[in-house]
Amino acid sequence: TRIPLNVCFVGDISGSMLDPVSKKKRGGRTKLESMKESICACIDAMNAEDIVSVVVFDSRAKVIIPAQKIGKNKQKLKRSVMNIESGGATCISPGLIKGLEEIEKKRGDQYLSRMYLLADGDTQNDKKECYKQAKMARERTVLITSFGIGGDWEEEVLNKISRDSGGKEAEYIKSPEDAEILFLAELTIAQTVAVTNAVMTIKPKMGTNLLRITKTLPQISSLEEIPLEECIIPLGDISKGVPEAIL
């Protein structure tokens, strides 16, 4: 058994997603088709008690599947995903905003909250807003895992979104099978979670200020970069047997 998941899949439906996954193969699977099939593969791996939602974005965001329990509705949910059509220009931040809204509907200590961003990383003039939303996700202990789709995906943008949320660097997926494997690996980690939504309060001695707080284990990430006399640091989920270290 494991803690139930509260997952939102946020998918890119911009015009660039109609390009083939591999530019070397004409007439092959498009990035949009790969994205939809990847979401379906992940839904297949979820349990009836898990919460799922699906959001898509081009220049705007739209909820395809509002947050709900999987139950016995996998086939219906997957049909909704496969009916997704392409849109226009790309702005990732509306997708992140709408995705966090769906997760917030069911967020609680009884669930592990996760967002999976599936995109080629191309976004127009909203990178700062993307990183702002990623940091808001971290404050809410919502880890963002980014899946890069297509051989020309923008690694820098997707990496920073994931890291700023407290997650690991983006993963490139060549096929829906890759997405399923990575998602199942996340489920394995979920089985080891002992504490959800953990926080740490730091109170420096009189006359001292905090300048920077960095998490060094299990992976390096900056937690705070502004001078504070006292702060509460969200640590997210803590797993059994996984050491945590902060400097």
PDB file of C-alpha atoms in Angstrom:
ATOM      1  CA  THR A   1       0.000   0.000   0.000  1.00  0.00           C
ATOM      2  CA  ARG A   2       1.009   3.653  -0.432  1.00  0.00           C
ATOM      3  CA  ILE A   3      -0.293   7.122   0.292  1.00  0.00           C
ATOM      4  CA  PRO A   4      -2.887   8.073  -2.375  1.00  0.00           C
ATOM      5  CA  LEU A   5      -1.791  10.562  -5.019  1.00  0.00           C
ATOM      6  CA  ASN A   6      -3.293  13.914  -5.949  1.00  0.00           C
ATOM      7  CA  VAL A   7      -1.898  14.361  -9.456  1.00  0.00           C
ATOM      8  CA  CYS A   8      -2.442  16.971 -12.128  1.00  0.00           C
ATOM      9  CA  PHE A   9      -1.100  16.390 -15.623  1.00  0.00           C
ATOM     10  CA  VAL A  10      -0.445  19.700 -17.398  1.00  0.00           C
ATOM     11  CA  GLY A  11      -0.052  19.236 -21.136  1.00  0.00           C
ATOM     12  CA  ASP A  12       1.166  21.518 -23.924  1.00  0.00           C
ATOM     13  CA  ILE A  13      -1.236  21.742 -26.898  1.00  0.00           C
ATOM     14  CA  SER A  14       0.431  24.632 -28.729  1.00  0.00           C
ATOM     15  CA  GLY A  15       1.063  24.555 -32.461  1.00  0.00           C
ATOM     16  CA  SER A  16       4.628  23.313 -32.012  1.00  0.00           C
ATOM     17  CA  MET A  17       3.243  20.102 -30.508  1.00  0.00           C
ATOM     18  CA  LEU A  18       2.002  19.124 -33.979  1.00  0.00           C
ATOM     19  CA  ASP A  19       5.639  18.681 -35.040  1.00  0.00           C
ATOM     20  CA  PRO A  20       6.900  15.091 -35.162  1.00  0.00           C
ATOM     21  CA  VAL A  21       8.629  13.737 -32.068  1.00  0.00           C
ATOM     22  CA  SER A  22      11.647  13.033 -34.224  1.00  0.00           C
ATOM     23  CA  LYS A  23      12.379  15.384 -37.110  1.00  0.00           C
ATOM     24  CA  LYS A  24      14.285  12.518 -38.743  1.00  0.00           C
ATOM     25  CA  LYS A  25      11.049  10.546 -39.182  1.00  0.00           C
ATOM     26  CA  ARG A  26       8.523  12.195 -41.455  1.00  0.00           C
ATOM     27  CA  GLY A  27       4.925  11.206 -40.866  1.00  0.00           C
ATOM     28  CA  GLY A  28       5.715   9.706 -37.472  1.00  0.00           C
ATOM     29  CA  ARG A  29       3.997  10.304 -34.146  1.00  0.00           C
ATOM     30  CA  THR A  30       3.518  13.986 -33.298  1.00  0.00           C
ATOM     31  CA  LYS A  31       4.566  15.466 -29.962  1.00  0.00           C
ATOM     32  CA  LEU A  32       0.873  16.019 -29.165  1.00  0.00           C
ATOM     33  CA  GLU A  33       0.055  12.344 -29.778  1.00  0.00           C
ATOM     34  CA  SER A  34       3.013  11.305 -27.616  1.00  0.00           C
ATOM     35  CA  MET A  35       1.887  13.662 -24.850  1.00  0.00           C
ATOM     36  CA  LYS A  36      -1.673  12.279 -24.834  1.00  0.00           C
ATOM     37  CA  GLU A  37      -0.521   8.669 -24.899  1.00  0.00           C
ATOM     38  CA  SER A  38       1.934   9.394 -22.079  1.00  0.00           C
ATOM     39  CA  ILE A  39      -0.829  10.787 -19.849  1.00  0.00           C
ATOM     40  CA  CYS A  40      -2.974   7.736 -20.581  1.00  0.00           C
ATOM     41  CA  ALA A  41      -0.113   5.403 -19.678  1.00  0.00           C
ATOM     42  CA  CYS A  42       0.283   7.178 -16.342  1.00  0.00           C
ATOM     43  CA  ILE A  43      -3.464   7.009 -15.638  1.00  0.00           C
ATOM     44  CA  ASP A  44      -3.276   3.240 -16.227  1.00  0.00           C
ATOM     45  CA  ALA A  45      -0.640   3.040 -13.466  1.00  0.00           C
ATOM     46  CA  MET A  46      -2.802   4.869 -10.885  1.00  0.00           C
ATOM     47  CA  ASN A  47      -5.075   3.333  -8.240  1.00  0.00           C
ATOM     48  CA  ALA A  48      -8.809   3.809  -7.769  1.00  0.00           C
ATOM     49  CA  GLU A  49      -8.235   5.976  -4.650  1.00  0.00           C
ATOM     50  CA  ASP A  50      -5.842   8.349  -6.426  1.00  0.00           C
ATOM     51  CA  ILE A  51      -6.982  11.833  -7.484  1.00  0.00           C
ATOM     52  CA  VAL A  52      -6.341  12.896 -11.080  1.00  0.00           C
ATOM     53  CA  SER A  53      -6.868  16.099 -13.040  1.00  0.00           C
ATOM     54  CA  VAL A  54      -5.766  17.129 -16.520  1.00  0.00           C
ATOM     55  CA  VAL A  55      -5.086  20.684 -17.705  1.00  0.00           C
ATOM     56  CA  VAL A  56      -3.940  21.755 -21.174  1.00  0.00           C
ATOM     57  CA  PHE A  57      -2.527  25.052 -22.347  1.00  0.00           C
ATOM     58  CA  ASP A  58      -1.565  27.051 -25.390  1.00  0.00           C
ATOM     59  CA  SER A  59      -1.805  30.813 -24.786  1.00  0.00           C
ATOM     60  CA  ARG A  60      -4.552  30.005 -22.260  1.00  0.00           C
ATOM     61  CA  ALA A  61      -5.265  27.082 -19.963  1.00  0.00           C
ATOM     62  CA  LYS A  62      -8.265  24.768 -19.963  1.00  0.00           C
ATOM     63  CA  VAL A  63      -9.358  22.036 -17.564  1.00  0.00           C
ATOM     64  CA  ILE A  64     -10.018  18.794 -19.454  1.00  0.00           C
ATOM     65  CA  ILE A  65     -10.554  16.606 -16.378  1.00  0.00           C
ATOM     66  CA  PRO A  66     -11.411  18.353 -13.082  1.00  0.00           C
ATOM     67  CA  ALA A  67      -9.852  16.872  -9.942  1.00  0.00           C
ATOM     68  CA  GLN A  68     -11.582  13.572  -9.118  1.00  0.00           C
ATOM     69  CA  LYS A  69     -10.933  10.064  -7.874  1.00  0.00           C
ATOM     70  CA  ILE A  70      -9.887   7.557 -10.510  1.00  0.00           C
ATOM     71  CA  GLY A  71     -12.464   5.031  -9.279  1.00  0.00           C
ATOM     72  CA  LYS A  72     -13.539   2.731 -12.087  1.00  0.00           C
ATOM     73  CA  ASN A  73     -13.389   5.484 -14.709  1.00  0.00           C
ATOM     74  CA  LYS A  74      -9.986   4.898 -16.324  1.00  0.00           C
ATOM     75  CA  GLN A  75     -11.390   4.261 -19.793  1.00  0.00           C
ATOM     76  CA  LYS A  76     -13.614   7.352 -19.672  1.00  0.00           C
ATOM     77  CA  LEU A  77     -10.743   9.488 -18.406  1.00  0.00           C
ATOM     78  CA  LYS A  78      -8.421   8.233 -21.135  1.00  0.00           C
ATOM     79  CA  ARG A  79     -11.025   8.960 -23.830  1.00  0.00           C
ATOM     80  CA  SER A  80     -11.177  12.554 -22.605  1.00  0.00           C
ATOM     81  CA  VAL A  81      -7.393  12.785 -22.884  1.00  0.00           C
ATOM     82  CA  MET A  82      -7.263  11.278 -26.377  1.00  0.00           C
ATOM     83  CA  ASN A  83      -9.886  13.809 -27.574  1.00  0.00           C
ATOM     84  CA  ILE A  84      -7.561  16.724 -26.772  1.00  0.00           C
ATOM     85  CA  GLU A  85      -6.875  18.882 -29.844  1.00  0.00           C
ATOM     86  CA  SER A  86      -4.065  21.303 -30.650  1.00  0.00           C
ATOM     87  CA  GLY A  87      -4.231  25.052 -30.106  1.00  0.00           C
ATOM     88  CA  GLY A  88      -2.141  28.120 -30.897  1.00  0.00           C
ATOM     89  CA  ALA A  89       0.717  30.023 -29.240  1.00  0.00           C
ATOM     90  CA  THR A  90       2.536  28.822 -26.124  1.00  0.00           C
ATOM     91  CA  CYS A  91       2.432  30.198 -22.583  1.00  0.00           C
ATOM     92  CA  ILE A  92       3.253  27.633 -19.916  1.00  0.00           C
ATOM     93  CA  SER A  93       2.396  29.760 -16.873  1.00  0.00           C
ATOM     94  CA  PRO A  94      -1.426  29.657 -17.333  1.00  0.00           C
ATOM     95  CA  GLY A  95      -1.165  25.862 -17.320  1.00  0.00           C
ATOM     96  CA  LEU A  96       0.805  25.902 -14.070  1.00  0.00           C
ATOM     97  CA  ILE A  97      -1.698  28.294 -12.461  1.00  0.00           C
ATOM     98  CA  LYS A  98      -4.697  26.204 -13.481  1.00  0.00           C
ATOM     99  CA  GLY A  99      -2.927  22.983 -12.496  1.00  0.00           C
ATOM    100  CA  LEU A 100      -2.228  24.289  -8.990  1.00  0.00           C
ATOM    101  CA  GLU A 101      -5.888  25.299  -8.693  1.00  0.00           C
ATOM    102  CA  GLU A 102      -6.988  21.738  -9.461  1.00  0.00           C
ATOM    103  CA  ILE A 103      -4.483  20.224  -7.020  1.00  0.00           C
ATOM    104  CA  GLU A 104      -5.571  22.682  -4.320  1.00  0.00           C
ATOM    105  CA  LYS A 105      -9.152  21.351  -4.514  1.00  0.00           C
ATOM    106  CA  LYS A 106      -8.042  18.020  -3.006  1.00  0.00           C
ATOM    107  CA  ARG A 107      -4.724  18.884  -1.356  1.00  0.00           C
ATOM    108  CA  GLY A 108      -4.249  17.507   2.158  1.00  0.00           C
ATOM    109  CA  ASP A 109      -2.005  15.420   4.373  1.00  0.00           C
ATOM    110  CA  GLN A 110      -3.755  12.242   3.218  1.00  0.00           C
ATOM    111  CA  TYR A 111      -2.463  12.751  -0.342  1.00  0.00           C
ATOM    112  CA  LEU A 112       0.883  13.175  -2.061  1.00  0.00           C
ATOM    113  CA  SER A 113       0.409  16.173  -4.346  1.00  0.00           C
ATOM    114  CA  ARG A 114       2.295  16.127  -7.635  1.00  0.00           C
ATOM    115  CA  MET A 115       2.189  17.972 -10.946  1.00  0.00           C
ATOM    116  CA  TYR A 116       3.486  16.477 -14.189  1.00  0.00           C
ATOM    117  CA  LEU A 117       4.277  19.012 -16.894  1.00  0.00           C
ATOM    118  CA  LEU A 118       4.476  17.526 -20.393  1.00  0.00           C
ATOM    119  CA  ALA A 119       5.790  20.020 -22.934  1.00  0.00           C
ATOM    120  CA  ASP A 120       8.509  20.850 -25.422  1.00  0.00           C
ATOM    121  CA  GLY A 121       9.503  23.762 -23.178  1.00  0.00           C
ATOM    122  CA  ASP A 122       8.814  26.509 -25.718  1.00  0.00           C
ATOM    123  CA  THR A 123       7.075  29.448 -23.992  1.00  0.00           C
ATOM    124  CA  GLN A 124       6.490  33.079 -24.965  1.00  0.00           C
ATOM    125  CA  ASN A 125       7.580  35.918 -22.681  1.00  0.00           C
ATOM    126  CA  ASP A 126       6.346  34.336 -19.442  1.00  0.00           C
ATOM    127  CA  LYS A 127       9.415  32.554 -18.086  1.00  0.00           C
ATOM    128  CA  LYS A 128       9.488  34.716 -14.938  1.00  0.00           C
ATOM    129  CA  GLU A 129       5.842  33.910 -14.242  1.00  0.00           C
ATOM    130  CA  CYS A 130       6.566  30.207 -14.784  1.00  0.00           C
ATOM    131  CA  TYR A 131       9.343  30.299 -12.182  1.00  0.00           C
ATOM    132  CA  LYS A 132       7.111  32.291  -9.808  1.00  0.00           C
ATOM    133  CA  GLN A 133       4.404  29.626 -10.057  1.00  0.00           C
ATOM    134  CA  ALA A 134       6.989  26.879  -9.507  1.00  0.00           C
ATOM    135  CA  LYS A 135       8.076  28.550  -6.273  1.00  0.00           C
ATOM    136  CA  MET A 136       4.433  28.844  -5.210  1.00  0.00           C
ATOM    137  CA  ALA A 137       4.088  25.118  -5.858  1.00  0.00           C
ATOM    138  CA  ARG A 138       7.062  24.484  -3.556  1.00  0.00           C
ATOM    139  CA  GLU A 139       5.406  26.566  -0.810  1.00  0.00           C
ATOM    140  CA  ARG A 140       2.364  24.300  -1.137  1.00  0.00           C
ATOM    141  CA  THR A 141       4.599  21.179  -1.139  1.00  0.00           C
ATOM    142  CA  VAL A 142       3.598  20.341  -4.702  1.00  0.00           C
ATOM    143  CA  LEU A 143       6.547  18.871  -6.605  1.00  0.00           C
ATOM    144  CA  ILE A 144       6.605  19.455 -10.358  1.00  0.00           C
ATOM    145  CA  THR A 145       8.113  16.785 -12.589  1.00  0.00           C
ATOM    146  CA  SER A 146       8.720  17.983 -16.141  1.00  0.00           C
ATOM    147  CA  PHE A 147       8.694  15.602 -19.084  1.00  0.00           C
ATOM    148  CA  GLY A 148      10.375  17.018 -22.184  1.00  0.00           C
ATOM    149  CA  ILE A 149       8.734  15.886 -25.432  1.00  0.00           C
ATOM    150  CA  GLY A 150      10.450  16.000 -28.808  1.00  0.00           C
ATOM    151  CA  GLY A 151      14.118  16.067 -29.705  1.00  0.00           C
ATOM    152  CA  ASP A 152      14.132  19.895 -29.756  1.00  0.00           C
ATOM    153  CA  TRP A 153      12.682  20.437 -26.257  1.00  0.00           C
ATOM    154  CA  GLU A 154      13.831  23.487 -24.234  1.00  0.00           C
ATOM    155  CA  GLU A 155      15.735  21.827 -21.409  1.00  0.00           C
ATOM    156  CA  GLU A 156      16.651  25.028 -19.524  1.00  0.00           C
ATOM    157  CA  VAL A 157      13.065  26.196 -18.978  1.00  0.00           C
ATOM    158  CA  LEU A 158      11.665  22.843 -17.899  1.00  0.00           C
ATOM    159  CA  ASN A 159      14.646  22.139 -15.640  1.00  0.00           C
ATOM    160  CA  LYS A 160      14.227  25.423 -13.774  1.00  0.00           C
ATOM    161  CA  ILE A 161      10.477  24.949 -13.332  1.00  0.00           C
ATOM    162  CA  SER A 162      11.084  21.531 -11.774  1.00  0.00           C
ATOM    163  CA  ARG A 163      13.989  22.653  -9.593  1.00  0.00           C
ATOM    164  CA  ASP A 164      12.206  25.781  -8.335  1.00  0.00           C
ATOM    165  CA  SER A 165       9.313  23.581  -7.170  1.00  0.00           C
ATOM    166  CA  GLY A 166      11.724  21.415  -5.178  1.00  0.00           C
ATOM    167  CA  GLY A 167      11.694  18.636  -7.733  1.00  0.00           C
ATOM    168  CA  LYS A 168      14.444  17.064  -9.802  1.00  0.00           C
ATOM    169  CA  GLU A 169      15.580  18.050 -13.262  1.00  0.00           C
ATOM    170  CA  ALA A 170      13.355  17.434 -16.263  1.00  0.00           C
ATOM    171  CA  GLU A 171      13.297  14.065 -17.963  1.00  0.00           C
ATOM    172  CA  TYR A 172      13.303  13.591 -21.718  1.00  0.00           C
ATOM    173  CA  ILE A 173      10.749  11.041 -22.856  1.00  0.00           C
ATOM    174  CA  LYS A 174      11.083   9.433 -26.264  1.00  0.00           C
ATOM    175  CA  SER A 175       7.861   7.451 -25.974  1.00  0.00           C
ATOM    176  CA  PRO A 176       4.787   6.955 -23.753  1.00  0.00           C
ATOM    177  CA  GLU A 177       6.547   3.883 -22.355  1.00  0.00           C
ATOM    178  CA  ASP A 178       9.287   6.184 -20.997  1.00  0.00           C
ATOM    179  CA  ALA A 179       6.667   8.312 -19.232  1.00  0.00           C
ATOM    180  CA  GLU A 180       5.076   5.231 -17.679  1.00  0.00           C
ATOM    181  CA  ILE A 181       8.445   3.929 -16.433  1.00  0.00           C
ATOM    182  CA  LEU A 182       9.333   7.290 -14.848  1.00  0.00           C
ATOM    183  CA  PHE A 183       5.872   7.588 -13.307  1.00  0.00           C
ATOM    184  CA  LEU A 184       6.076   4.083 -11.840  1.00  0.00           C
ATOM    185  CA  ALA A 185       9.455   5.031 -10.352  1.00  0.00           C
ATOM    186  CA  GLU A 186       7.722   7.958  -8.634  1.00  0.00           C
ATOM    187  CA  LEU A 187       5.093   5.563  -7.265  1.00  0.00           C
ATOM    188  CA  THR A 188       7.882   3.415  -5.800  1.00  0.00           C
ATOM    189  CA  ILE A 189       9.216   6.489  -3.996  1.00  0.00           C
ATOM    190  CA  ALA A 190       5.697   7.302  -2.795  1.00  0.00           C
ATOM    191  CA  GLN A 191       5.565   3.967  -1.004  1.00  0.00           C
ATOM    192  CA  THR A 192       8.460   5.085   1.240  1.00  0.00           C
ATOM    193  CA  VAL A 193       6.997   8.449   2.318  1.00  0.00           C
ATOM    194  CA  ALA A 194       6.770   8.642   6.114  1.00  0.00           C
ATOM    195  CA  VAL A 195       5.820  12.317   6.588  1.00  0.00           C
ATOM    196  CA  THR A 196       3.943  14.640   4.233  1.00  0.00           C
ATOM    197  CA  ASN A 197       4.083  18.449   4.127  1.00  0.00           C
ATOM    198  CA  ALA A 198       6.923  18.680   6.680  1.00  0.00           C
ATOM    199  CA  VAL A 199       8.233  22.131   7.634  1.00  0.00           C
ATOM    200  CA  MET A 200      11.265  23.357   9.568  1.00  0.00           C
ATOM    201  CA  THR A 201      11.297  26.566  11.624  1.00  0.00           C
ATOM    202  CA  ILE A 202      14.648  28.348  11.961  1.00  0.00           C
ATOM    203  CA  LYS A 203      15.183  30.989  14.663  1.00  0.00           C
ATOM    204  CA  PRO A 204      18.696  32.509  14.543  1.00  0.00           C
ATOM    205  CA  LYS A 205      20.306  33.860  17.688  1.00  0.00           C
ATOM    206  CA  MET A 206      19.931  37.571  18.407  1.00  0.00           C
ATOM    207  CA  GLY A 207      22.143  39.716  16.177  1.00  0.00           C
ATOM    208  CA  THR A 208      22.305  37.233  13.318  1.00  0.00           C
ATOM    209  CA  ASN A 209      20.316  36.993  10.091  1.00  0.00           C
ATOM    210  CA  LEU A 210      19.734  34.218   7.591  1.00  0.00           C
ATOM    211  CA  LEU A 211      21.297  34.997   4.223  1.00  0.00           C
ATOM    212  CA  ARG A 212      20.834  31.721   2.385  1.00  0.00           C
ATOM    213  CA  ILE A 213      19.474  28.280   3.154  1.00  0.00           C
ATOM    214  CA  THR A 214      20.473  25.379   0.926  1.00  0.00           C
ATOM    215  CA  LYS A 215      19.242  21.815   0.936  1.00  0.00           C
ATOM    216  CA  THR A 216      22.161  19.492   0.185  1.00  0.00           C
ATOM    217  CA  LEU A 217      20.466  16.095   0.500  1.00  0.00           C
ATOM    218  CA  PRO A 218      18.858  14.206  -1.165  1.00  0.00           C
ATOM    219  CA  GLN A 219      19.630  16.809  -3.859  1.00  0.00           C
ATOM    220  CA  ILE A 220      21.030  20.333  -3.857  1.00  0.00           C
ATOM    221  CA  SER A 221      18.458  23.147  -3.995  1.00  0.00           C
ATOM    222  CA  SER A 222      18.317  26.694  -2.639  1.00  0.00           C
ATOM    223  CA  LEU A 223      15.484  27.072  -0.122  1.00  0.00           C
ATOM    224  CA  GLU A 224      15.804  30.732   0.824  1.00  0.00           C
ATOM    225  CA  GLU A 225      17.877  33.588  -0.536  1.00  0.00           C
ATOM    226  CA  ILE A 226      16.736  36.732   1.344  1.00  0.00           C
ATOM    227  CA  PRO A 227      17.778  37.967   4.807  1.00  0.00           C
ATOM    228  CA  LEU A 228      15.262  36.915   7.441  1.00  0.00           C
ATOM    229  CA  GLU A 229      15.212  36.938  11.207  1.00  0.00           C
ATOM    230  CA  GLU A 230      12.997  33.869  11.284  1.00  0.00           C
ATOM    231  CA  CYS A 231      11.583  31.660   8.594  1.00  0.00           C
ATOM    232  CA  ILE A 232       9.567  28.516   8.090  1.00  0.00           C
ATOM    233  CA  ILE A 233      11.044  26.226   5.447  1.00  0.00           C
ATOM    234  CA  PRO A 234       8.746  23.800   3.608  1.00  0.00           C
ATOM    235  CA  LEU A 235      10.515  20.441   3.353  1.00  0.00           C
ATOM    236  CA  GLY A 236       7.720  18.636   1.551  1.00  0.00           C
ATOM    237  CA  ASP A 237       7.565  14.855   1.849  1.00  0.00           C
ATOM    238  CA  ILE A 238      10.169  12.939   3.841  1.00  0.00           C
ATOM    239  CA  SER A 239      10.850   9.320   2.933  1.00  0.00           C
ATOM    240  CA  LYS A 240      12.042   6.498   5.148  1.00  0.00           C
ATOM    241  CA  GLY A 241      15.747   5.732   4.720  1.00  0.00           C
ATOM    242  CA  VAL A 242      16.425   8.893   2.662  1.00  0.00           C
ATOM    243  CA  PRO A 243      18.736  11.339   4.517  1.00  0.00           C
ATOM    244  CA  GLU A 244      17.898  15.043   4.531  1.00  0.00           C
ATOM    245  CA  ALA A 245      20.570  17.720   5.053  1.00  0.00           C
ATOM    246  CA  ILE A 246      20.266  21.524   5.125  1.00  0.00           C
ATOM    247  CA  LEU A 247      23.010  24.167   5.407  1.00  0.00           C
TER     248      LEU A 247
END
